[in-house]
PDB file of C-alpha atoms in Angstrom:
ATOM      1  CA  UNK A1080     131.918 134.915   8.382  1.00 84.00           C
ATOM      2  CA  UNK A1081     129.297 132.774   6.629  1.00 91.00           C
ATOM      3  CA  UNK A1082     131.343 132.652   3.450  1.00 93.00           C
ATOM      4  CA  UNK A1083     134.350 131.443   5.419  1.00 93.00           C
ATOM      5  CA  UNK A1084     132.274 128.693   7.050  1.00 93.00           C
ATOM      6  CA  UNK A1085     130.870 127.659   3.663  1.00 92.00           C
ATOM      7  CA  UNK A1086     134.367 127.523   2.120  1.00 92.00           C
ATOM      8  CA  UNK A1087     135.619 125.421   5.033  1.00 91.00           C
ATOM      9  CA  UNK A1088     132.648 123.042   4.716  1.00 91.00           C
ATOM     10  CA  UNK A1089     133.184 122.584   0.976  1.00 87.00           C
ATOM     11  CA  UNK A1090     136.915 122.004   1.395  1.00 88.00           C
ATOM     12  CA  UNK A1091     136.488 119.168   3.922  1.00 89.00           C
ATOM     13  CA  UNK A1092     133.453 117.485   2.316  1.00 84.00           C
ATOM     14  CA  UNK A1093     134.172 114.100   0.764  1.00 82.00           C
ATOM     15  CA  UNK A1094     132.040 113.603  -2.304  1.00 78.00           C
ATOM     16  CA  UNK A1095     130.971 110.056  -3.023  1.00 79.00           C
ATOM     17  CA  UNK A1096     131.323 108.980  -6.655  1.00 76.00           C
ATOM     18  CA  UNK A1097     128.059 108.522  -8.517  1.00 77.00           C
ATOM     19  CA  UNK A1098     127.843 104.739  -8.444  1.00 80.00           C
ATOM     20  CA  UNK A1099     125.021 104.280 -10.962  1.00 76.00           C
ATOM     21  CA  UNK A1100     126.693 106.490 -13.572  1.00 76.00           C
ATOM     22  CA  UNK A1101     129.993 104.627 -13.255  1.00 78.00           C
ATOM     23  CA  UNK A1102     128.434 101.153 -13.492  1.00 81.00           C
ATOM     24  CA  UNK A1103     125.809 101.625 -16.218  1.00 79.00           C
ATOM     25  CA  UNK A1104     126.040 102.797 -19.818  1.00 79.00           C
ATOM     26  CA  UNK A1105     124.111 105.884 -20.793  1.00 78.00           C
ATOM     27  CA  UNK A1106     123.965 108.045 -23.882  1.00 79.00           C
ATOM     28  CA  UNK A1107     124.607 111.764 -23.783  1.00 80.00           C
ATOM     29  CA  UNK A1108     122.486 112.729 -26.761  1.00 81.00           C
ATOM     30  CA  UNK A1109     123.713 115.508 -29.021  1.00 83.00           C
ATOM     31  CA  UNK A1110     120.750 115.459 -31.400  1.00 86.00           C
ATOM     32  CA  UNK A1111     117.627 113.428 -32.104  1.00 85.00           C
ATOM     33  CA  UNK A1112     116.115 112.861 -35.540  1.00 89.00           C
ATOM     34  CA  UNK A1113     112.699 111.402 -36.304  1.00 84.00           C
ATOM     35  CA  UNK A1114     113.194 108.868 -39.113  1.00 85.00           C
ATOM     36  CA  UNK A1115     109.616 107.553 -39.180  1.00 83.00           C
ATOM     37  CA  UNK A1116     108.470 107.201 -42.799  1.00 81.00           C
ATOM     38  CA  UNK A1117     106.419 110.196 -43.911  1.00 79.00           C
ATOM     39  CA  UNK A1118     102.701 109.665 -44.266  1.00 77.00           C
ATOM     40  CA  UNK A1119     102.206 107.649 -41.085  1.00 75.00           C
ATOM     41  CA  UNK A1120      99.572 108.960 -38.753  1.00 70.00           C
ATOM     42  CA  UNK A1121     101.146 110.593 -35.746  1.00 67.00           C
ATOM     43  CA  UNK A1122      98.670 109.430 -33.125  1.00 67.00           C
ATOM     44  CA  UNK A1123      98.697 105.690 -33.889  1.00 69.00           C
ATOM     45  CA  UNK A1124     102.183 105.020 -35.243  1.00 68.00           C
ATOM     46  CA  UNK A1125     105.206 103.994 -33.251  1.00 77.00           C
ATOM     47  CA  UNK A1126     107.995 106.454 -33.844  1.00 79.00           C
ATOM     48  CA  UNK A1127     111.450 105.538 -35.118  1.00 82.00           C
ATOM     49  CA  UNK A1128     114.155 107.920 -33.953  1.00 84.00           C
ATOM     50  CA  UNK A1129     117.898 108.207 -34.425  1.00 86.00           C
ATOM     51  CA  UNK A1130     119.970 109.412 -31.470  1.00 84.00           C
ATOM     52  CA  UNK A1131     123.385 110.947 -32.040  1.00 85.00           C
ATOM     53  CA  UNK A1132     125.649 111.396 -29.068  1.00 82.00           C
ATOM     54  CA  UNK A1133     128.310 109.957 -26.823  1.00 81.00           C
ATOM     55  CA  UNK A1134     128.251 106.786 -24.750  1.00 81.00           C
ATOM     56  CA  UNK A1135     129.338 107.451 -21.190  1.00 80.00           C
ATOM     57  CA  UNK A1136     129.882 105.132 -18.245  1.00 79.00           C
ATOM     58  CA  UNK A1137     130.533 101.526 -19.226  1.00 82.00           C
ATOM     59  CA  UNK A1138     130.304 100.241 -22.826  1.00 83.00           C
ATOM     60  CA  UNK A1139     126.842  99.402 -24.179  1.00 82.00           C
ATOM     61  CA  UNK A1140     125.863  95.760 -23.725  1.00 80.00           C
ATOM     62  CA  UNK A1141     124.087  93.610 -26.267  1.00 82.00           C
ATOM     63  CA  UNK A1142     121.125  91.773 -24.649  1.00 80.00           C
ATOM     64  CA  UNK A1143     119.176  89.203 -26.694  1.00 81.00           C
ATOM     65  CA  UNK A1144     120.378  90.746 -29.952  1.00 79.00           C
ATOM     66  CA  UNK A1145     119.256  94.244 -28.953  1.00 81.00           C
ATOM     67  CA  UNK A1146     120.921  97.211 -27.332  1.00 83.00           C
ATOM     68  CA  UNK A1147     119.262  98.419 -24.123  1.00 81.00           C
ATOM     69  CA  UNK A1148     119.231 102.219 -23.856  1.00 77.00           C
ATOM     70  CA  UNK A1149     117.811 104.414 -21.107  1.00 74.00           C
ATOM     71  CA  UNK A1150     116.328 107.706 -22.265  1.00 71.00           C
ATOM     72  CA  UNK A1151     115.658 110.101 -19.371  1.00 70.00           C
ATOM     73  CA  UNK A1152     112.011 111.054 -19.159  1.00 75.00           C
ATOM     74  CA  UNK A1153     110.971 108.213 -21.477  1.00 74.00           C
ATOM     75  CA  UNK A1154     112.328 105.001 -19.946  1.00 78.00           C
ATOM     76  CA  UNK A1155     114.266 101.931 -21.035  1.00 79.00           C
ATOM     77  CA  UNK A1156     114.117 101.264 -24.765  1.00 80.00           C
ATOM     78  CA  UNK A1157     115.711  98.808 -27.179  1.00 82.00           C
ATOM     79  CA  UNK A1158     117.829  99.971 -30.088  1.00 83.00           C
ATOM     80  CA  UNK A1159     117.900  97.860 -33.227  1.00 81.00           C
ATOM     81  CA  UNK A1160     121.360  99.036 -34.280  1.00 82.00           C
ATOM     82  CA  UNK A1161     124.291 101.049 -32.966  1.00 84.00           C
ATOM     83  CA  UNK A1162     126.878 102.575 -35.284  1.00 85.00           C
ATOM     84  CA  UNK A1163     130.187 104.062 -34.219  1.00 82.00           C
ATOM     85  CA  UNK A1164     130.966 107.358 -35.925  1.00 79.00           C
ATOM     86  CA  UNK A1165     134.286 109.229 -35.871  1.00 80.00           C
ATOM     87  CA  UNK A1166     134.557 111.906 -33.205  1.00 75.00           C
ATOM     88  CA  UNK A1167     133.897 115.303 -34.835  1.00 74.00           C
ATOM     89  CA  UNK A1168     135.628 117.151 -31.987  1.00 75.00           C
ATOM     90  CA  UNK A1169     138.740 115.089 -31.482  1.00 74.00           C
ATOM     91  CA  UNK A1170     141.241 116.639 -29.102  1.00 71.00           C
ATOM     92  CA  UNK A1171     144.440 117.933 -30.702  1.00 71.00           C
ATOM     93  CA  UNK A1172     147.453 115.703 -30.150  1.00 65.00           C
ATOM     94  CA  UNK A1173     145.193 112.896 -28.953  1.00 56.00           C
ATOM     95  CA  UNK A1174     147.767 110.379 -30.147  1.00 56.00           C
ATOM     96  CA  UNK A1175     151.383 110.105 -29.084  1.00 54.00           C
ATOM     97  CA  UNK A1176     153.710 112.788 -30.343  1.00 53.00           C
ATOM     98  CA  UNK A1177     155.853 111.934 -33.327  1.00 55.00           C
ATOM     99  CA  UNK A1178     159.194 112.771 -31.705  1.00 58.00           C
ATOM    100  CA  UNK A1179     158.383 111.419 -28.231  1.00 62.00           C
ATOM    101  CA  UNK A1180     159.585 114.611 -26.532  1.00 63.00           C
ATOM    102  CA  UNK A1181     158.977 115.518 -22.938  1.00 67.00           C
ATOM    103  CA  UNK A1182     157.677 118.844 -21.705  1.00 68.00           C
ATOM    104  CA  UNK A1183     161.060 120.264 -20.720  1.00 68.00           C
ATOM    105  CA  UNK A1184     162.819 119.318 -23.955  1.00 66.00           C
ATOM    106  CA  UNK A1185     163.319 121.780 -26.810  1.00 65.00           C
ATOM    107  CA  UNK A1186     162.705 121.161 -30.497  1.00 61.00           C
TER     108      UNK A1186
END
């Protein structure tokens, strides 16, 4: 009986879209590399890192010649440069088909 009530509750619940995520850019980081020059003392040096990942939400905005990036658990930071790399996991047939066929048509 409880499972039936839970299923009914989930089916009629209207989920609100996540407003902050849809209105702000954020980076889904795939990997982080420390590119600080070797030989700098760890406790007194500012670190330079490279983030690799995907931009989600809205496009990144340039503010005063710098890119503003939010890193969860760290805070808002400024990025000196942003490079666009080709997608390593591009979906097959991401472009339009060559013949322009529809689903029901045969080859």
